Amino acid sequence: MKRIYSTAALFIFGLATPLFTQAFVPMVAVAQSNNLEGSFSDREWDVHVYYQNNTYQYRGQLRGSNKSIELSGATVLRDGNRRIYTWNNNGTRYQVVWQRQDPDYIRVRVTTPRGKEILNRLLSRCQQGC
């Protein structure tokens, strides 16, 4: 167990007396993957990232339509606990940013060949198929 100390000040008759409280917070071990795989969504987008044939695959779909894109061959930049997966489609860059310490969320960014960002969304992991 980890001890957490907090200080609270009591003001009695104009005097401040520090009060120390001690709380015990159990440390829960959570298995965390070093790499991204899974399905993520928001109100408008579904994105699936998976590893197949020695490369990362991306499938994005606009909800409620048949518009989708499938890409393979991502480059992966590792920056501490953060991973940036990048796919290139004729100059249009698709990026998924994922952090090990927050594995249930990804940021999806799409940038045109001229550098204009046309999509920047935070998606959460699908709990039941998306």
PDB file of C-alpha atoms in Angstrom:
ATOM      1  CA  MET A   1       0.000   0.000   0.000  1.00  0.00           C
ATOM      2  CA  LYS A   2       1.094   3.506  -0.744  1.00  0.00           C
ATOM      3  CA  ARG A   3       0.720   6.251   1.856  1.00  0.00           C
ATOM      4  CA  ILE A   4      -0.542   9.589   0.735  1.00  0.00           C
ATOM      5  CA  TYR A   5      -0.237  12.565   3.085  1.00  0.00           C
ATOM      6  CA  SER A   6      -2.348  15.651   2.755  1.00  0.00           C
ATOM      7  CA  THR A   7      -2.308  18.812   4.780  1.00  0.00           C
ATOM      8  CA  ALA A   8      -5.408  20.714   5.723  1.00  0.00           C
ATOM      9  CA  ALA A   9      -5.453  23.935   7.670  1.00  0.00           C
ATOM     10  CA  LEU A  10      -7.919  24.501  10.466  1.00  0.00           C
ATOM     11  CA  PHE A  11      -8.715  28.046  11.345  1.00  0.00           C
ATOM     12  CA  ILE A  12      -9.831  28.271  14.934  1.00  0.00           C
ATOM     13  CA  PHE A  13     -10.054  31.675  16.566  1.00  0.00           C
ATOM     14  CA  GLY A  14      -7.884  33.162  13.841  1.00  0.00           C
ATOM     15  CA  LEU A  15      -5.038  30.669  14.362  1.00  0.00           C
ATOM     16  CA  ALA A  16      -4.008  28.219  11.689  1.00  0.00           C
ATOM     17  CA  THR A  17      -3.215  24.738  12.942  1.00  0.00           C
ATOM     18  CA  PRO A  18      -2.030  22.189  10.401  1.00  0.00           C
ATOM     19  CA  LEU A  19      -3.846  18.889  10.445  1.00  0.00           C
ATOM     20  CA  PHE A  20      -2.112  15.872   8.972  1.00  0.00           C
ATOM     21  CA  THR A  21      -4.237  13.069   7.656  1.00  0.00           C
ATOM     22  CA  GLN A  22      -3.075   9.764   6.352  1.00  0.00           C
ATOM     23  CA  ALA A  23      -4.895   7.785   3.680  1.00  0.00           C
ATOM     24  CA  PHE A  24      -4.020   4.365   2.375  1.00  0.00           C
ATOM     25  CA  VAL A  25      -4.527   3.809  -1.336  1.00  0.00           C
ATOM     26  CA  PRO A  26      -4.015   0.279  -2.605  1.00  0.00           C
ATOM     27  CA  MET A  27      -1.760   0.086  -5.629  1.00  0.00           C
ATOM     28  CA  VAL A  28      -3.455  -1.916  -8.343  1.00  0.00           C
ATOM     29  CA  ALA A  29      -1.257  -3.480 -10.964  1.00  0.00           C
ATOM     30  CA  VAL A  30      -2.693  -3.030 -14.419  1.00  0.00           C
ATOM     31  CA  ALA A  31      -1.296  -4.949 -17.344  1.00  0.00           C
ATOM     32  CA  GLN A  32      -0.362  -2.498 -20.048  1.00  0.00           C
ATOM     33  CA  SER A  33       0.618  -3.347 -23.548  1.00  0.00           C
ATOM     34  CA  ASN A  34       3.647  -1.752 -25.154  1.00  0.00           C
ATOM     35  CA  ASN A  35       1.880  -1.552 -28.514  1.00  0.00           C
ATOM     36  CA  LEU A  36      -1.448  -0.412 -29.840  1.00  0.00           C
ATOM     37  CA  GLU A  37      -4.145  -2.718 -31.151  1.00  0.00           C
ATOM     38  CA  GLY A  38      -7.903  -2.411 -31.028  1.00  0.00           C
ATOM     39  CA  SER A  39     -11.033  -0.582 -32.086  1.00  0.00           C
ATOM     40  CA  PHE A  40     -11.794   3.007 -31.117  1.00  0.00           C
ATOM     41  CA  SER A  41     -14.699   5.334 -31.855  1.00  0.00           C
ATOM     42  CA  ASP A  42     -16.533   8.568 -31.172  1.00  0.00           C
ATOM     43  CA  ARG A  43     -19.893   9.871 -32.423  1.00  0.00           C
ATOM     44  CA  GLU A  44     -18.664  10.082 -36.022  1.00  0.00           C
ATOM     45  CA  TRP A  45     -15.662   7.800 -36.558  1.00  0.00           C
ATOM     46  CA  ASP A  46     -14.636   4.180 -36.088  1.00  0.00           C
ATOM     47  CA  VAL A  47     -10.924   3.382 -36.268  1.00  0.00           C
ATOM     48  CA  HIS A  48      -9.352  -0.065 -36.062  1.00  0.00           C
ATOM     49  CA  VAL A  49      -5.609  -0.518 -35.635  1.00  0.00           C
ATOM     50  CA  TYR A  50      -4.068  -3.973 -35.726  1.00  0.00           C
ATOM     51  CA  TYR A  51      -0.793  -5.714 -36.421  1.00  0.00           C
ATOM     52  CA  GLN A  52      -0.775  -8.132 -39.365  1.00  0.00           C
ATOM     53  CA  ASN A  53       1.922  -9.397 -41.739  1.00  0.00           C
ATOM     54  CA  ASN A  54       4.669  -7.624 -39.746  1.00  0.00           C
ATOM     55  CA  THR A  55       3.084  -4.191 -40.117  1.00  0.00           C
ATOM     56  CA  TYR A  56       0.424  -2.011 -38.527  1.00  0.00           C
ATOM     57  CA  GLN A  57      -2.877  -1.718 -40.363  1.00  0.00           C
ATOM     58  CA  TYR A  58      -5.385   1.147 -40.148  1.00  0.00           C
ATOM     59  CA  ARG A  59      -9.038   1.068 -41.040  1.00  0.00           C
ATOM     60  CA  GLY A  60     -11.114   4.210 -40.580  1.00  0.00           C
ATOM     61  CA  GLN A  61     -14.789   4.618 -41.317  1.00  0.00           C
ATOM     62  CA  LEU A  62     -17.237   7.488 -41.113  1.00  0.00           C
ATOM     63  CA  ARG A  63     -20.190   6.138 -39.109  1.00  0.00           C
ATOM     64  CA  GLY A  64     -23.445   5.762 -40.971  1.00  0.00           C
ATOM     65  CA  SER A  65     -21.794   5.709 -44.373  1.00  0.00           C
ATOM     66  CA  ASN A  66     -19.890   3.334 -46.573  1.00  0.00           C
ATOM     67  CA  LYS A  67     -16.910   5.715 -46.697  1.00  0.00           C
ATOM     68  CA  SER A  68     -13.819   4.056 -45.310  1.00  0.00           C
ATOM     69  CA  ILE A  69     -10.082   3.778 -45.841  1.00  0.00           C
ATOM     70  CA  GLU A  70      -7.643   0.949 -45.212  1.00  0.00           C
ATOM     71  CA  LEU A  71      -3.912   1.572 -44.938  1.00  0.00           C
ATOM     72  CA  SER A  72      -0.911  -0.569 -44.079  1.00  0.00           C
ATOM     73  CA  GLY A  73       2.763  -0.084 -43.362  1.00  0.00           C
ATOM     74  CA  ALA A  74       2.805   2.451 -40.547  1.00  0.00           C
ATOM     75  CA  THR A  75       6.008   3.952 -39.254  1.00  0.00           C
ATOM     76  CA  VAL A  76       6.148   4.038 -35.467  1.00  0.00           C
ATOM     77  CA  LEU A  77       7.828   6.773 -33.455  1.00  0.00           C
ATOM     78  CA  ARG A  78       8.441   5.888 -29.822  1.00  0.00           C
ATOM     79  CA  ASP A  79       8.711   8.851 -27.470  1.00  0.00           C
ATOM     80  CA  GLY A  80       8.763   7.584 -23.875  1.00  0.00           C
ATOM     81  CA  ASN A  81       5.341   6.095 -23.190  1.00  0.00           C
ATOM     82  CA  ARG A  82       3.856   7.734 -26.275  1.00  0.00           C
ATOM     83  CA  ARG A  83       3.662   6.046 -29.671  1.00  0.00           C
ATOM     84  CA  ILE A  84       2.894   7.849 -32.917  1.00  0.00           C
ATOM     85  CA  TYR A  85       1.769   5.561 -35.748  1.00  0.00           C
ATOM     86  CA  THR A  86       1.890   7.240 -39.168  1.00  0.00           C
ATOM     87  CA  TRP A  87       0.485   6.035 -42.487  1.00  0.00           C
ATOM     88  CA  ASN A  88       0.968   7.891 -45.777  1.00  0.00           C
ATOM     89  CA  ASN A  89      -1.633   7.800 -48.528  1.00  0.00           C
ATOM     90  CA  ASN A  90      -0.443   9.780 -51.576  1.00  0.00           C
ATOM     91  CA  GLY A  91       0.876  12.554 -49.347  1.00  0.00           C
ATOM     92  CA  THR A  92      -2.064  12.597 -46.952  1.00  0.00           C
ATOM     93  CA  ARG A  93      -0.768  11.669 -43.513  1.00  0.00           C
ATOM     94  CA  TYR A  94      -2.861   9.620 -41.087  1.00  0.00           C
ATOM     95  CA  GLN A  95      -1.558   9.574 -37.522  1.00  0.00           C
ATOM     96  CA  VAL A  96      -2.683   7.733 -34.440  1.00  0.00           C
ATOM     97  CA  VAL A  97      -1.183   8.913 -31.169  1.00  0.00           C
ATOM     98  CA  TRP A  98      -1.414   6.431 -28.289  1.00  0.00           C
ATOM     99  CA  GLN A  99      -0.042   6.520 -24.759  1.00  0.00           C
ATOM    100  CA  ARG A 100       0.749   3.426 -22.735  1.00  0.00           C
ATOM    101  CA  GLN A 101      -0.469   4.985 -19.520  1.00  0.00           C
ATOM    102  CA  ASP A 102      -3.835   5.827 -21.118  1.00  0.00           C
ATOM    103  CA  PRO A 103      -4.423   2.798 -23.373  1.00  0.00           C
ATOM    104  CA  ASP A 104      -8.165   3.278 -23.875  1.00  0.00           C
ATOM    105  CA  TYR A 105      -7.829   6.474 -25.927  1.00  0.00           C
ATOM    106  CA  ILE A 106      -6.200   7.477 -29.190  1.00  0.00           C
ATOM    107  CA  ARG A 107      -5.890  10.773 -31.020  1.00  0.00           C
ATOM    108  CA  VAL A 108      -6.453  10.521 -34.772  1.00  0.00           C
ATOM    109  CA  ARG A 109      -5.016  13.275 -36.960  1.00  0.00           C
ATOM    110  CA  VAL A 110      -5.248  13.564 -40.723  1.00  0.00           C
ATOM    111  CA  THR A 111      -3.097  16.110 -42.561  1.00  0.00           C
ATOM    112  CA  THR A 112      -3.225  17.016 -46.262  1.00  0.00           C
ATOM    113  CA  PRO A 113      -0.074  17.008 -48.421  1.00  0.00           C
ATOM    114  CA  ARG A 114       0.056  20.809 -47.949  1.00  0.00           C
ATOM    115  CA  GLY A 115       0.099  20.415 -44.159  1.00  0.00           C
ATOM    116  CA  LYS A 116      -3.498  21.396 -43.411  1.00  0.00           C
ATOM    117  CA  GLU A 117      -5.013  19.380 -40.575  1.00  0.00           C
ATOM    118  CA  ILE A 118      -8.435  18.135 -41.655  1.00  0.00           C
ATOM    119  CA  LEU A 119      -9.183  15.813 -38.752  1.00  0.00           C
ATOM    120  CA  ASN A 120      -8.148  15.842 -35.099  1.00  0.00           C
ATOM    121  CA  ARG A 121     -10.305  13.621 -32.886  1.00  0.00           C
ATOM    122  CA  LEU A 122      -9.995  11.866 -29.547  1.00  0.00           C
ATOM    123  CA  LEU A 123     -11.481   8.371 -29.761  1.00  0.00           C
ATOM    124  CA  SER A 124     -12.132   5.901 -26.966  1.00  0.00           C
ATOM    125  CA  ARG A 125     -11.715   2.146 -27.033  1.00  0.00           C
ATOM    126  CA  CYS A 126     -14.835   0.255 -28.036  1.00  0.00           C
ATOM    127  CA  GLN A 127     -16.124  -1.863 -25.193  1.00  0.00           C
ATOM    128  CA  GLN A 128     -18.409  -3.870 -27.430  1.00  0.00           C
ATOM    129  CA  GLY A 129     -17.870  -3.980 -31.184  1.00  0.00           C
ATOM    130  CA  CYS A 130     -17.889  -0.814 -33.211  1.00  0.00           C
TER     131      CYS A 130
END
